[in-house]
PDB file of C-alpha atoms in Angstrom:
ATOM      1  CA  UNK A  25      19.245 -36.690 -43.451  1.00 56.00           C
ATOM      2  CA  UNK A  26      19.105 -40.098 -41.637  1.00 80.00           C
ATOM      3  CA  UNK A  27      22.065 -42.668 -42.169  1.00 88.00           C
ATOM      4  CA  UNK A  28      20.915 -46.437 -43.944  1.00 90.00           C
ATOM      5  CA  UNK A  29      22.873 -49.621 -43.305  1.00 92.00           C
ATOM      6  CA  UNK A  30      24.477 -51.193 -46.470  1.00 95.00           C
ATOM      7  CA  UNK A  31      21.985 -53.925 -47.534  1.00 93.00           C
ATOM      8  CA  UNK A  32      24.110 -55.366 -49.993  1.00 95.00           C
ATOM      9  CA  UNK A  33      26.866 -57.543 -47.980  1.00 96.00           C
ATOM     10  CA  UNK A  34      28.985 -57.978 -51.011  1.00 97.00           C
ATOM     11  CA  UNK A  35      29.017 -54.269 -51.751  1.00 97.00           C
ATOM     12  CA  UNK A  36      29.612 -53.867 -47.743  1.00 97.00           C
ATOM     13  CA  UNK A  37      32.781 -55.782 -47.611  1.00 97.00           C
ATOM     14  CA  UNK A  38      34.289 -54.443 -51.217  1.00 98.00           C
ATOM     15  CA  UNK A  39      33.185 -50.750 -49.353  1.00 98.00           C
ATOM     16  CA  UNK A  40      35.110 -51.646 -46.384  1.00 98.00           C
ATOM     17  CA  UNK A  41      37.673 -53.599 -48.509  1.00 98.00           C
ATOM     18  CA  UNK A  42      38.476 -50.067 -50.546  1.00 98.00           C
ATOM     19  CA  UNK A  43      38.727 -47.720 -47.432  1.00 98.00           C
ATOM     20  CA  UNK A  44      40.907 -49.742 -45.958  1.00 97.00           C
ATOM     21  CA  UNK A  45      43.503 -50.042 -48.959  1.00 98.00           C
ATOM     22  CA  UNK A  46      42.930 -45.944 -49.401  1.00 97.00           C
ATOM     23  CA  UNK A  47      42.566 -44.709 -45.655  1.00 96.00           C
ATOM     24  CA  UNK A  48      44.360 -47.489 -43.848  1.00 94.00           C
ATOM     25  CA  UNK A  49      43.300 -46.099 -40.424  1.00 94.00           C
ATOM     26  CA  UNK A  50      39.758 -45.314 -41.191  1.00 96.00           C
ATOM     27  CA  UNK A  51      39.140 -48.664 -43.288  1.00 97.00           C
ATOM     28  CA  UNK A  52      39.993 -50.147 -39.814  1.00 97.00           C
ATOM     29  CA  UNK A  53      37.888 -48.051 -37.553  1.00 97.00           C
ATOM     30  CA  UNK A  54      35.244 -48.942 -40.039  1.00 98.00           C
ATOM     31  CA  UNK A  55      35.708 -52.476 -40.197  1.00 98.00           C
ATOM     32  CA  UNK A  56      35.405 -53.090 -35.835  1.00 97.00           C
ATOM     33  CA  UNK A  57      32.615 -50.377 -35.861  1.00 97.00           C
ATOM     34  CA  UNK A  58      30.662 -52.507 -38.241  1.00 97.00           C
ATOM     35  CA  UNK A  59      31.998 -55.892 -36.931  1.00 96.00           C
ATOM     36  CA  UNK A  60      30.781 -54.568 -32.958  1.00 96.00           C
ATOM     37  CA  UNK A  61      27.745 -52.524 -34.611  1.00 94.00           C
ATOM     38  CA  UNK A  62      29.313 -49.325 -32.663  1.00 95.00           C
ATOM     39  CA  UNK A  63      27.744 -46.050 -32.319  1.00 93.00           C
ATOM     40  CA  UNK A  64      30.933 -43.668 -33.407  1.00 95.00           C
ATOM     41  CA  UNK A  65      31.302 -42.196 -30.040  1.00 93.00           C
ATOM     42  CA  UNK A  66      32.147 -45.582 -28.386  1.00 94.00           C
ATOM     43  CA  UNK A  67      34.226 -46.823 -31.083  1.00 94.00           C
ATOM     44  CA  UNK A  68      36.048 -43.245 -30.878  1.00 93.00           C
ATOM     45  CA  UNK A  69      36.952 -44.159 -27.843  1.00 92.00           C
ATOM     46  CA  UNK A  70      37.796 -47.707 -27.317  1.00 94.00           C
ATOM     47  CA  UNK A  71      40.921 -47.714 -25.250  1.00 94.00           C
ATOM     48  CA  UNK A  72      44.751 -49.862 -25.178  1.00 95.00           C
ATOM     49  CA  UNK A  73      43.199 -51.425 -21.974  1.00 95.00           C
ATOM     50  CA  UNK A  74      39.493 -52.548 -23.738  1.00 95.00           C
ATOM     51  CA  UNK A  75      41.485 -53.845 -26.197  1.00 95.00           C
ATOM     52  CA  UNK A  76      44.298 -56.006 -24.737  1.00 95.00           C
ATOM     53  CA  UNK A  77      40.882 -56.865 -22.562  1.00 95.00           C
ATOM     54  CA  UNK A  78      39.488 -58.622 -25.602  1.00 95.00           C
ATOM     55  CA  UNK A  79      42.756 -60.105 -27.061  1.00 95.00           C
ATOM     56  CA  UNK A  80      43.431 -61.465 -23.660  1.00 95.00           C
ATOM     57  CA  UNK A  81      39.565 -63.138 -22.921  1.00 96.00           C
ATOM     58  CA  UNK A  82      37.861 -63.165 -26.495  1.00 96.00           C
ATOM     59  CA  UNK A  83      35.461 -60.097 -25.693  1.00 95.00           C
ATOM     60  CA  UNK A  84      35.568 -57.203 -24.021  1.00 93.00           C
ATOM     61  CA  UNK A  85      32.187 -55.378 -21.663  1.00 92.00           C
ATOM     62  CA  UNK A  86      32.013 -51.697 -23.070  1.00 93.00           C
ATOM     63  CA  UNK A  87      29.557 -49.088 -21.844  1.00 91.00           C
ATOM     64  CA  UNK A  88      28.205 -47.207 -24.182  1.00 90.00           C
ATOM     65  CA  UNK A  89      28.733 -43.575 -24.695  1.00 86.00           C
ATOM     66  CA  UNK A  90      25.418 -41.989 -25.582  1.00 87.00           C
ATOM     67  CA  UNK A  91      23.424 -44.973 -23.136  1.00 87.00           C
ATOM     68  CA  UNK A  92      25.839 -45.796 -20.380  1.00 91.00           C
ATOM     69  CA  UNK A  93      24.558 -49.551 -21.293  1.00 91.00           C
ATOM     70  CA  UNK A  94      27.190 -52.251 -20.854  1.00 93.00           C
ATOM     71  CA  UNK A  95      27.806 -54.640 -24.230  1.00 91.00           C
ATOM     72  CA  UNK A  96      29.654 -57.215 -24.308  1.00 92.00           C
ATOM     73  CA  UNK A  97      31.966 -57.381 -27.522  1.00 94.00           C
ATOM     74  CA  UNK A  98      33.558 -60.532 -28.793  1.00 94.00           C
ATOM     75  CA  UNK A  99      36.834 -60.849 -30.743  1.00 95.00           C
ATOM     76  CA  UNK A 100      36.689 -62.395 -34.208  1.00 96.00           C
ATOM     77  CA  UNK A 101      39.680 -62.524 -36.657  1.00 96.00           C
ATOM     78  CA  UNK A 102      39.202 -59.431 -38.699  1.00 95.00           C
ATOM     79  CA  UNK A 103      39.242 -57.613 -35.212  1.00 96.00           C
ATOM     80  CA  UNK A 104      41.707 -59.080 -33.982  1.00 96.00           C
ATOM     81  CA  UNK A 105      43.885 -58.741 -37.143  1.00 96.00           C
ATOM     82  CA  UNK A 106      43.332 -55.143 -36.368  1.00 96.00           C
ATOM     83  CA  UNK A 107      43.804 -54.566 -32.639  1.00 95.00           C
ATOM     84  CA  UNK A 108      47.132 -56.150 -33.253  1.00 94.00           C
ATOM     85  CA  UNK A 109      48.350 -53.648 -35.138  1.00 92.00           C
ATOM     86  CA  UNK A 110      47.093 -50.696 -32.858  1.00 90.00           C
ATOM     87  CA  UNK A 111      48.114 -52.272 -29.083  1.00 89.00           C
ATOM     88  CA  UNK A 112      52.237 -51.836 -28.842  1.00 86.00           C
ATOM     89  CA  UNK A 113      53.887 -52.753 -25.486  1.00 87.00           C
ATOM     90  CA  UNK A 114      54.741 -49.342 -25.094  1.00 90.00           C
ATOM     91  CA  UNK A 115      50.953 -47.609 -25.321  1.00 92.00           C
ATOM     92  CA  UNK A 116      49.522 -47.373 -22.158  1.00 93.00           C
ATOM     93  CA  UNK A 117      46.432 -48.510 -20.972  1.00 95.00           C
ATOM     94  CA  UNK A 118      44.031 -45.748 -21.053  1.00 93.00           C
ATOM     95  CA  UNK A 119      45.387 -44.548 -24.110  1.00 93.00           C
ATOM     96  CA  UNK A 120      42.844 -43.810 -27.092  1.00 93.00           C
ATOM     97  CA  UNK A 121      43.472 -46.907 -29.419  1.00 93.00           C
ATOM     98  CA  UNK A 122      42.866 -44.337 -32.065  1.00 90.00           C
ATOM     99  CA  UNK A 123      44.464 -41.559 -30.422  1.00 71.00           C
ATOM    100  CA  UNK A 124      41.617 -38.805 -31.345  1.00 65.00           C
ATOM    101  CA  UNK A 125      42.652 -39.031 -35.020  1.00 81.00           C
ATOM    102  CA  UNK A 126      39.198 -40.020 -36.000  1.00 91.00           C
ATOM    103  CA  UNK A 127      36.972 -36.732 -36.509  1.00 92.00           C
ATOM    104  CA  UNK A 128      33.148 -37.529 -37.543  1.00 93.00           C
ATOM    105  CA  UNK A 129      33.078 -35.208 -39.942  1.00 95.00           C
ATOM    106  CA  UNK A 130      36.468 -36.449 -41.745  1.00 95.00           C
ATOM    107  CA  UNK A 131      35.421 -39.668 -41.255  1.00 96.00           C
ATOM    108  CA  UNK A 132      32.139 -39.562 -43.163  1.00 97.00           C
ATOM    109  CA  UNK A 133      33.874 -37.648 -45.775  1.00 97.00           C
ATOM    110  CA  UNK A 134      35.731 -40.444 -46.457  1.00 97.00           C
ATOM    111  CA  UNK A 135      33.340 -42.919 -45.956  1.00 98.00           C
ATOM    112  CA  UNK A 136      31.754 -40.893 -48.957  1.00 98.00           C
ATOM    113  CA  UNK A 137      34.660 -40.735 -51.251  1.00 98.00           C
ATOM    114  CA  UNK A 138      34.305 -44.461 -51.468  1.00 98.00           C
ATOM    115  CA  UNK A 139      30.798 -44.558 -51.797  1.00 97.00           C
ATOM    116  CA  UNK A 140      30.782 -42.145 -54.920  1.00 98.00           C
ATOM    117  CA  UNK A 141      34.385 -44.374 -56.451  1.00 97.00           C
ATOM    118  CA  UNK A 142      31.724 -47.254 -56.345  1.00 98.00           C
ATOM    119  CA  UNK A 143      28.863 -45.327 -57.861  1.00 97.00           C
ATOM    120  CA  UNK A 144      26.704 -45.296 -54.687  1.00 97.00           C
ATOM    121  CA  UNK A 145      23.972 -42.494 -53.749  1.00 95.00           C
ATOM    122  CA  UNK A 146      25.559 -41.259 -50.880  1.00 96.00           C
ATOM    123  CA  UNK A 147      23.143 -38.751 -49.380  1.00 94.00           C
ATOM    124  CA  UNK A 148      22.331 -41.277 -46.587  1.00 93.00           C
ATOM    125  CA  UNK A 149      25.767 -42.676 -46.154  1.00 96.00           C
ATOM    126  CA  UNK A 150      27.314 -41.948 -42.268  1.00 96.00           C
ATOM    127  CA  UNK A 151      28.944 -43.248 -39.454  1.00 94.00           C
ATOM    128  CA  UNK A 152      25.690 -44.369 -38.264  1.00 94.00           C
ATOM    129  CA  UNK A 153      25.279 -46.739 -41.960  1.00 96.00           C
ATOM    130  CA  UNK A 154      27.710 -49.058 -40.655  1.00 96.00           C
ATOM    131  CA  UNK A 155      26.061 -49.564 -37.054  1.00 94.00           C
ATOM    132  CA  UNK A 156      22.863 -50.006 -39.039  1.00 93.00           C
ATOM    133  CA  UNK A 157      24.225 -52.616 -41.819  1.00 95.00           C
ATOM    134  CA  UNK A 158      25.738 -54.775 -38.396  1.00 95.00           C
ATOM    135  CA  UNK A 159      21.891 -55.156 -37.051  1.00 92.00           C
ATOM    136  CA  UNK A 160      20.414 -55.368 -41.063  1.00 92.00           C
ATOM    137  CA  UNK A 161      22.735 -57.990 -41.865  1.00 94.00           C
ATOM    138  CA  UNK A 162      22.634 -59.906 -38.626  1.00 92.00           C
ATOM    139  CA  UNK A 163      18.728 -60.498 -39.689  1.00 88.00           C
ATOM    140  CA  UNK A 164      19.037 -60.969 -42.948  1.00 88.00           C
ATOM    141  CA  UNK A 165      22.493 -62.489 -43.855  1.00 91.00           C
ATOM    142  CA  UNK A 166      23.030 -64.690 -40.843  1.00 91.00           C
ATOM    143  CA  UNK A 167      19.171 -64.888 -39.562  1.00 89.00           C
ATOM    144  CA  UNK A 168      19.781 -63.930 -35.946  1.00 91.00           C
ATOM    145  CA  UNK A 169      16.396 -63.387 -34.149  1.00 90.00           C
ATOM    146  CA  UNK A 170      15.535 -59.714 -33.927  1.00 89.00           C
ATOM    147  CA  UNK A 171      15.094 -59.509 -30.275  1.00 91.00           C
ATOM    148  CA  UNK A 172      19.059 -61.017 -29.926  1.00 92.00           C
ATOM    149  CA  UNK A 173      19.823 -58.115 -32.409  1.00 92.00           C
ATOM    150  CA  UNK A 174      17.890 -55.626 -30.257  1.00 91.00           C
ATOM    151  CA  UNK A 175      19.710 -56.842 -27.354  1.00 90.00           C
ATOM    152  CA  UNK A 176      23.193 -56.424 -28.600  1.00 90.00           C
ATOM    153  CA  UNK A 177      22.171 -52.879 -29.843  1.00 91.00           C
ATOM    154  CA  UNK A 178      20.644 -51.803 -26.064  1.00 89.00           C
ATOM    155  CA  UNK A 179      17.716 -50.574 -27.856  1.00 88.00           C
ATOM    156  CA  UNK A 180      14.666 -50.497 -25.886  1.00 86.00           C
ATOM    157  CA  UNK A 181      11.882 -52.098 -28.302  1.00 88.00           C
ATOM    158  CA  UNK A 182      12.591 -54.528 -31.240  1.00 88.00           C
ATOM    159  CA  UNK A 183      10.668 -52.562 -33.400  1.00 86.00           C
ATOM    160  CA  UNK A 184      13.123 -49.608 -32.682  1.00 85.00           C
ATOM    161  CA  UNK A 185      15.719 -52.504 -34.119  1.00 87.00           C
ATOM    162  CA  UNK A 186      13.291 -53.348 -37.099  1.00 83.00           C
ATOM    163  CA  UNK A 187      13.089 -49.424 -37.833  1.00 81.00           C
ATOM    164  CA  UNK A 188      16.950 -48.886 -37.269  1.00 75.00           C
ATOM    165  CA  UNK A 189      17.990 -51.600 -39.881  1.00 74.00           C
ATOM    166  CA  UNK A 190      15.985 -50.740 -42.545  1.00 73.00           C
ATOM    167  CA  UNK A 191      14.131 -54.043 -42.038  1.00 69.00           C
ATOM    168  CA  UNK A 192      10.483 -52.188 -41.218  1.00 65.00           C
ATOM    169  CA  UNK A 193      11.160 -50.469 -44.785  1.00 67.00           C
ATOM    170  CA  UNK A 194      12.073 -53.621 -46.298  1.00 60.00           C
ATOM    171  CA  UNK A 195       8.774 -55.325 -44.599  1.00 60.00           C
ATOM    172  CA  UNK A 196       6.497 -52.155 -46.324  1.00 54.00           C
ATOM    173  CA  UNK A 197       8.105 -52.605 -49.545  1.00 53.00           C
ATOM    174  CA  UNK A 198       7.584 -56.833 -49.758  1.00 51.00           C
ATOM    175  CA  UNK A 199       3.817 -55.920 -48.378  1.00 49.00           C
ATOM    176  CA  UNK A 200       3.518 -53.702 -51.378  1.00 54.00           C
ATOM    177  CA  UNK A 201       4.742 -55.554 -53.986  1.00 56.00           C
ATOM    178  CA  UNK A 202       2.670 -58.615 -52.838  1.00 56.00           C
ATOM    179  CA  UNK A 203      -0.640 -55.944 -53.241  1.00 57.00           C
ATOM    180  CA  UNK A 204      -1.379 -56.455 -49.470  1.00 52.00           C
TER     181      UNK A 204
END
């Protein structure tokens, strides 16, 4: 079944908010895969070096794993609270910030745990949710154009960003209820 984003934000950050105080690890993971809109695969495997990268200049150029796209990724203060926990003098460069910890299948287990604690449908909740809720609530929370969004996501049409997000649903839906 396909993934959604989160369209609520407050119910985002409480979701996020939980995981983190009951998975420590994966609340993190969650919280700079949302905040970079990551496909799992390249937050998987963000390494020591991309990181101290990013704390060193603000962002960090990552090439996607399923695209080979470059990205550029910029630092903010939730990720950066994070990163500072996971990049010790002693962890080398190419290390795995995660170190392979993170399984998919674990990982949306979890990610449905706190789902059903909050009394969420969570058929369509994934991995892929939180990459979707970053380009959803970059429209519709913060009102960046869709072709920026569609840009930061290497996607190669905007309306493959206006499906992705949920926002061609939420146009349908709006055209309905106005009888159009």
């Amino acid at each position: 079944m396909a993934s959604r984003p989160i369209r609520n934000y407050e119910d985002l950050c409480l979701f996020l908010s939980i995981l983190k105080e009951k998975h420590s690890l994966y609340g993190d993971f969650a919280t700079v895969q949302f905040q970079w809109g990551l496909r799992f695969q390249t937050a998987q495997s963000l390494t020591v070096g991309d990181v101290r990268k990013c704390l060193r200049n603000g962002s960090v150029l990552l090439v996607e794993n399923k695209t080979g796209k470059k990205r550029a990724c910029g630092l903010n203060d939730k990720v950066k609270e994070i990163f500072l926990k996971y990049v010790s003098e002693d962890r080398e460069d190419g290390e795995v910030v995660w170190a392979r910890t993170i399984v998919r299948e674990t990982y949306n287990l979890k990610l449905k745990e706190i789902g059903l604690m909050l009394g969420w449908d969570v058929a369509e909740l994934s991995s892929h949710s939180l990459r979707k809720s970053f380009a959803y609530h970059l429209r519709t929370k913060f009102n960046v154009p869709v072709e920026k969004i569609s840009e930061q996501m290497n996607h190669a049409s905007v309306r493959t960003t206006l499906i992705y997000a949920g926002l061609a649903e939420d146009e349908k839906v709006a055209i309905t209820q106005l009888g159009l």
